Structures are given as C-alpha cells and as structure tokens.
Coordinates of C-alpha atoms in Angstrom, one line a residue:
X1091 CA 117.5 73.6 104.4
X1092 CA 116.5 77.1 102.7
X1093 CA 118.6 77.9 100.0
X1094 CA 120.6 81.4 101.2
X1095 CA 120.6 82.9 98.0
X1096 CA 116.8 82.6 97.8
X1097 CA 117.0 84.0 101.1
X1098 CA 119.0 87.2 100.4
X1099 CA 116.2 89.3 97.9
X1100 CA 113.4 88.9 100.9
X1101 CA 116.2 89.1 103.7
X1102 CA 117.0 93.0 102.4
X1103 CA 114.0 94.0 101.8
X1104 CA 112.3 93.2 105.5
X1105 CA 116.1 94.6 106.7
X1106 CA 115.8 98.2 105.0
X1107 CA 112.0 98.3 105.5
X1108 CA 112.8 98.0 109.3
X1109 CA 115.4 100.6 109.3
X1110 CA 112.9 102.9 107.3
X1111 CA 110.8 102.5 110.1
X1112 CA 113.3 102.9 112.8
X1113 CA 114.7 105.9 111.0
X1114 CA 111.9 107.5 109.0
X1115 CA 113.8 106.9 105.9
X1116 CA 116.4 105.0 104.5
X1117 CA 114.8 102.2 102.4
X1118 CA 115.9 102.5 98.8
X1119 CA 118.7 103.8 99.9
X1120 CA 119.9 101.3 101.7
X1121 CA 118.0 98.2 99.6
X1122 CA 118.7 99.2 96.2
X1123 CA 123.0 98.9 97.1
X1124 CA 122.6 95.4 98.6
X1125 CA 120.7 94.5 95.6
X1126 CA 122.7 96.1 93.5
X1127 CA 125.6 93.5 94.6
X1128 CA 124.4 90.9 93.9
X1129 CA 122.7 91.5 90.2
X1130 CA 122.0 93.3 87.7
X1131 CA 120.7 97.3 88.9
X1132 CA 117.7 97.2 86.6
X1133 CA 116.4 94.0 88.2
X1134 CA 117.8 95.4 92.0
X1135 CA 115.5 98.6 90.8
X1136 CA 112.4 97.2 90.2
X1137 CA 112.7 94.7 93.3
X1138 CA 112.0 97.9 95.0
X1139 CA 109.4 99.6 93.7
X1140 CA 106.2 98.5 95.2
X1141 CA 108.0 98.0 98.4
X1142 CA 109.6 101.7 98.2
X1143 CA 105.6 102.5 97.6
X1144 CA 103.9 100.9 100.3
X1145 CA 107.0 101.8 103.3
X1146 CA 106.5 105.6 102.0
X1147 CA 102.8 105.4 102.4
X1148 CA 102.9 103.8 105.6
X1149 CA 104.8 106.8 106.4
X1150 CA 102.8 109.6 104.9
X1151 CA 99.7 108.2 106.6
X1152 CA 101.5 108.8 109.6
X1153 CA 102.4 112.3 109.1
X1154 CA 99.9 114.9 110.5
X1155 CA 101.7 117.8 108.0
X1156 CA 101.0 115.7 104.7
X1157 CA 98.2 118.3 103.4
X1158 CA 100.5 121.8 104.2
X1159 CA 103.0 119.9 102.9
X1160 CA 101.3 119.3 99.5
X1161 CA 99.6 122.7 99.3
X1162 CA 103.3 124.6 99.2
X1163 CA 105.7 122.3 97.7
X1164 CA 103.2 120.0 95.4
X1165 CA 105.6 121.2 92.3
X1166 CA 108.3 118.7 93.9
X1167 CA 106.4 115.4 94.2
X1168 CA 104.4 116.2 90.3
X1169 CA 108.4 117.0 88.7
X1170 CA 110.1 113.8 90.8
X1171 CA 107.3 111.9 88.6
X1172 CA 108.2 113.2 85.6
X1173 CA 112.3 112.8 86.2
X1174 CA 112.0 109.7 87.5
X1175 CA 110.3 108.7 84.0
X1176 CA 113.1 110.3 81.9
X1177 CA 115.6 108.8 84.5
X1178 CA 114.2 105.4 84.0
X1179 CA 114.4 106.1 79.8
X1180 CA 118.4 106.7 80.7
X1181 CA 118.5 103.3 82.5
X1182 CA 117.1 101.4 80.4
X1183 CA 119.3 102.8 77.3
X1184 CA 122.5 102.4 78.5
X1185 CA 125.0 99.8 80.0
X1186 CA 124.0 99.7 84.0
X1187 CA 127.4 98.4 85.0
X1188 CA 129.2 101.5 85.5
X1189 CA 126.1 103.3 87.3
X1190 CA 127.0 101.0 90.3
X1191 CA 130.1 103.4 90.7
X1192 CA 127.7 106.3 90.1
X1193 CA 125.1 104.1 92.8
X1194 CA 128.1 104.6 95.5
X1195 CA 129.0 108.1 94.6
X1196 CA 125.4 109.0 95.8
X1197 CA 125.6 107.2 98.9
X1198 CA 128.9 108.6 99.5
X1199 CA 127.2 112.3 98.6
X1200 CA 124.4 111.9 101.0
X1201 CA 127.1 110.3 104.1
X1202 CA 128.7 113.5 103.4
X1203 CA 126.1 115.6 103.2
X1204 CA 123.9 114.1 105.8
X1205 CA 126.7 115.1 109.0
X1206 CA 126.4 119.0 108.1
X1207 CA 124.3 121.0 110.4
X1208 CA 121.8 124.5 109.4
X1209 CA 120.1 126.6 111.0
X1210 CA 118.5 130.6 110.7
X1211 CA 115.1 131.1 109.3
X1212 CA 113.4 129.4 106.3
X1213 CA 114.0 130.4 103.1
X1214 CA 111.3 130.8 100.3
X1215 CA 111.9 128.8 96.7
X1216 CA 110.1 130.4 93.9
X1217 CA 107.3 127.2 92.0
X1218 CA 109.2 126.8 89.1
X1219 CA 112.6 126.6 91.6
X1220 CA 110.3 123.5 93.3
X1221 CA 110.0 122.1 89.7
X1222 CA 113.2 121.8 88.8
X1223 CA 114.5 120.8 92.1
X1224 CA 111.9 117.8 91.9
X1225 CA 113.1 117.2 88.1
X1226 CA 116.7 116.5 88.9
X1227 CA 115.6 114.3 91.8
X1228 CA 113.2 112.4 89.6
X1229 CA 116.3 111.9 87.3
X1230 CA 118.3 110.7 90.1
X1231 CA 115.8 108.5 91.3
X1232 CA 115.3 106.8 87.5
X1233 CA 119.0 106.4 87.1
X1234 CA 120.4 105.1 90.2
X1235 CA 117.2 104.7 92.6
X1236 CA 118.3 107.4 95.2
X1237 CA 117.8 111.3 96.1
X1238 CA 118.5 111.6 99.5
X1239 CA 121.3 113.9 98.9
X1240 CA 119.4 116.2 96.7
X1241 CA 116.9 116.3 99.4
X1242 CA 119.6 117.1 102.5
X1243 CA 121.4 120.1 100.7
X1244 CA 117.8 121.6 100.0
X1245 CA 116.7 120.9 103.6
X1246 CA 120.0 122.9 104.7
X1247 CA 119.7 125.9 102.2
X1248 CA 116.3 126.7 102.8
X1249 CA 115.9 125.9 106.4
X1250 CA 113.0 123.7 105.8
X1251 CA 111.2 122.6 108.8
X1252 CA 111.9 118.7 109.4
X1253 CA 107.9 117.9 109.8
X1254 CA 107.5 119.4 106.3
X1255 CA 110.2 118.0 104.6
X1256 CA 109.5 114.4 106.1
X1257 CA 106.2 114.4 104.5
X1258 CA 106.8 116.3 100.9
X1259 CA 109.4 114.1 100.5
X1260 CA 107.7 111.0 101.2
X1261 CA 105.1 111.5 98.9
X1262 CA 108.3 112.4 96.0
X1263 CA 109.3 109.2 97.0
X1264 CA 105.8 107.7 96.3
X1265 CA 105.8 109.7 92.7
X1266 CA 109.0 108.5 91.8
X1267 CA 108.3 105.1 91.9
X1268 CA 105.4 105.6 89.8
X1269 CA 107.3 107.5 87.4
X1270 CA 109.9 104.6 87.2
X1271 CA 107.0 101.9 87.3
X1272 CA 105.8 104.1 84.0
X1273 CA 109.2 103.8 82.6
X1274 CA 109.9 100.6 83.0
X1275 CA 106.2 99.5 81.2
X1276 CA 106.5 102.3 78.6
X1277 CA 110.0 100.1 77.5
X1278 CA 107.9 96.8 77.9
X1279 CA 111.4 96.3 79.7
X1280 CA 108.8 95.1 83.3
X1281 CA 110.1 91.9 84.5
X1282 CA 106.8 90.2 86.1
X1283 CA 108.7 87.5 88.0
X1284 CA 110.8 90.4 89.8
X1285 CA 107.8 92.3 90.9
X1286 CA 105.6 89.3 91.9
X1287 CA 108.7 88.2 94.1
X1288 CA 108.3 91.8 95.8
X1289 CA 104.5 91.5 96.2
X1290 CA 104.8 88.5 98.1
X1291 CA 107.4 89.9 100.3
X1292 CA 105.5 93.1 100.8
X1293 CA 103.6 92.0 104.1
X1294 CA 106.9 91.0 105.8
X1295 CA 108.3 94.6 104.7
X1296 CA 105.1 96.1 106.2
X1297 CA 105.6 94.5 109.2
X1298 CA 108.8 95.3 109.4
X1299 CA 108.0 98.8 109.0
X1300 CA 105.7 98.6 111.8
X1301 CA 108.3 97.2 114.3
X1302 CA 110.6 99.7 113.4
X1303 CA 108.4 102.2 113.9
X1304 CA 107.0 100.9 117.4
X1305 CA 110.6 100.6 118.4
X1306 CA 111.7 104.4 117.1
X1307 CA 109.4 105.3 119.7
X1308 CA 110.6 103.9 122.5
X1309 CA 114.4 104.4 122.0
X1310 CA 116.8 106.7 120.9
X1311 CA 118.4 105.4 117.8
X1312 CA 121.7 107.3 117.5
X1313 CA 123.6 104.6 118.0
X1314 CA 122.1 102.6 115.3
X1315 CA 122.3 105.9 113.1
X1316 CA 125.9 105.1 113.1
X1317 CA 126.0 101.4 112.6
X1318 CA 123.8 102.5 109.3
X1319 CA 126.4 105.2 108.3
X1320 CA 129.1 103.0 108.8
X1321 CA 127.4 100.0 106.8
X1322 CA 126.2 102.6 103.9
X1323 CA 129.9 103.4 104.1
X1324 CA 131.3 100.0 103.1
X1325 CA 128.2 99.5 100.8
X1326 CA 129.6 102.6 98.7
X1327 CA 133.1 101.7 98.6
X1328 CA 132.1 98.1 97.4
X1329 CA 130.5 99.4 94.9
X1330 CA 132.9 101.5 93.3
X1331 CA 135.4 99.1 93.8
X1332 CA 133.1 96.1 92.2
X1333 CA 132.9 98.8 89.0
X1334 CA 136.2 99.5 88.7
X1335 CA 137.0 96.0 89.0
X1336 CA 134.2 95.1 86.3
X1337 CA 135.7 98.0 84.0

C-alpha cells in the first residue's frame, strides 16, 4: 500500500493545479496553505515554485491580451521580481512559524476582498504607481507566497479590464517565482530534494491544468467557486489557530 503521507505533497499539487485551471487562478494560493500544514513554510514555498511557473505559463500562452498587457503595465511583473527577492531575504532571516498566522490573514484578506463588486470607467496609474504596486506584491509573494489580495483591491480601484489583468498578473506570478527562486539560491538556503520532488510532479500538475481548463469550458463553476471559498476559509482559520497554538 502507498504510504499517504508520501501521497499528500503530489496529491496538493495536481489538486490546486486543477483548480487553477478550472478557475484561472488559485494555485499558490490554495497549495502553499495545505503545505504549509503540514511542514515547515520555507520547504511548503519552494514545493511551489516551478509548479506556480509552469500552471502560470500554461495560462499566459493561453491569453490573447498577454502583449497589451506587457506594453502598459510591464513596471508590475519587472517590480514583483524584485520584491519577491527582498521578500524571500525576509523569509529566510526570520522564524517562519508565526508567518503561518500572517499566511491566513492573507487568505482571509483576499476571501474578503474577493466578494466586493466595481464598476465605472478605468482608471489610469502613473509607471512609477505600477512599480511600487508590483514591489509590495513581490514582497508579499517572498514572505508568505501569495498576492491575490493586492491584486483584487487594484483590479477594483482602477477598474481594470479582467482580460488585462488576467494576463499582467500571470506573468507577475511568473516573475515572482523567479525572484524567490533567486532568493532562495542567493541564501544557498535551495533544498534540491524539495524541488526535484516538484519536477517530477510537474507533468501530473500540467495535466491537471489541462483538465481543469477543458472542464472550465464546458460548465459554469460558481458552485465550485464556493466550495473553494469555503475550503480557503477553514484553511485560514487553521492556520491561525495552528500559530497561536504553536506560540
């Protein structure tokens, strides 16, 4: 009999790389918690880089806005890079236990923000506004692995149009992981075994992605939006409550 707990790193992956695809985002997000329960953040982190990398390009290749979106909000992909490597610096110098509380707060941030509604015309964000707006999400992504709520509250303030956003926010997502890849090997602090055991599960995450794709088109997945937000929900409480309980 397969041992479960060997199981359970592979069995998250394929799980949040099939929501990604069923949703058009949602793998670190909902990856790195489940990881995150079960060990250390710095090793949950770094099971999901190259799989974060290859579910966001699968995306992007399937976005036909990708090059507009580069040409006007390129300053938020370049600064998520350079974040994510100071975030990673912050990871790496401190104790990771009580970011797991931190980890849920996020979650919690983006359940929250994620139900409000926007509407109007678009509004127009200076370059250097795009900067530092991919900055603090690079520094959110090094330290606890997720953005998403960064990215909502900007999506409702400037009334930016969902095909754009979709696609400048899965290449940040691509930059980010290189920026925490960086950090990690600038720290010699890479753990080989954790990204080989990613690399081998990277062709079951693919086609994962695929199926969830393939299936986003044929159905309407409200209902299993809110099996997600109520999962995400219990994810975020866990955590807090496994900090405070560590603390």
């Amino acid at each position: 009999m397969p041992d479960p707990a060997a199981l359970y790193v592979p069995g998250v992956l394929l799980a949040s790389a099939f929501v990604h695809g069923l949703f058009g985002f949602g793998f670190p997000m909902l990856a790195t918690p489940l990881l995150a329960l079960g060990m250390d953040l710095r090793a949950a982190v770094q099971l999901t880089l190259l799989p974060t990398i290859a579910t966001n390009l699968g995306s992007i290749a399937g976005e036909r806005h990708r090059g507009e979106a580069l040409r006007r909000f390129w300053p938020i992909p370049v600064c998520t890079g350079l974040g994510s490597f100071a975030g990673t610096q912050v990871l790496l110098a401190v104790d990771p236990e009580p970011l797991r509380a931190l980890l849920g707060l996020v979650l919690m941030a983006y359940l929250l923000t994620e139900r409000l509604h926007a509407g109007g015309r678009e509004r127009q964000v200076p370059l250097w506004g795009l900067a530092l707006l991919g900055l603090g999400m690079g520094l959110m992504a090094g330290v606890v692995n997720i953005f998403a709520p960064v990215v909502i509250v900007f999506a409702l303030y400037t009334r930016m149009p969902a095909t754009l956003m979709v696609a400048a926010f899965n290449l940040s997502f691509v930059t980010s992981k290189g920026g925490q890849l960086l950090g990690f090997a600038w720290r010699d602090a890479v753990d080989a075994s954790l990204l080989a055991q990613s690399v081998w599960a990277l062709p079951g995450v693919l086609l994962a992605l695929w199926i969830g794709i393939r299936l986003r088109r044929r159905i309407q997945p409200e209902h299993y939006r809110r099996l997600l937000r109520l999962g995400l929900w219990a994810l975020a409480v866990a955590l807090v409550w496994n900090a405070l309980l560590a603390g």
